[in-house]
Short mmCIF file of C-alpha atoms in Angstrom, two decimals:
data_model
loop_
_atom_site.label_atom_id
_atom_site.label_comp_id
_atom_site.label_asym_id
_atom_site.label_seq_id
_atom_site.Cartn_x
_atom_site.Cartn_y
_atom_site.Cartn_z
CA UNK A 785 7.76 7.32 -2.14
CA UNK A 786 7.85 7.18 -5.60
CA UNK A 787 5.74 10.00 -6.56
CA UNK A 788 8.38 12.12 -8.32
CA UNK A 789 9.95 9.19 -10.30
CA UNK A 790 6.00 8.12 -11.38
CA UNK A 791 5.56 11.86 -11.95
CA UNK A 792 8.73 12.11 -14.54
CA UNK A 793 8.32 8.81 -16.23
CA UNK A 794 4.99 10.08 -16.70
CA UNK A 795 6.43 13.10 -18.21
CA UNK A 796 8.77 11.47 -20.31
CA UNK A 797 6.34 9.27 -21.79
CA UNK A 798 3.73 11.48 -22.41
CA UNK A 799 6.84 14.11 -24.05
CA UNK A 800 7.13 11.62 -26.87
CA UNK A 801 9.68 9.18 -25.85
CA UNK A 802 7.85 6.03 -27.70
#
C-alpha cells in the first residue's frame, strides 16, 4: 500500500520541488 507515499511524492512534485 503505497497510496500515501504516491499521494505525497505527488504533492511534493507538483509543490515545486524540480
Amino acid at each position: 500500500m503505497r497510496l500515501l507515499l504516491d499521494r505525497k511524492i505527488q504533492l511534493l512534485n507538483g509543490s515545486g520541488a524540480r
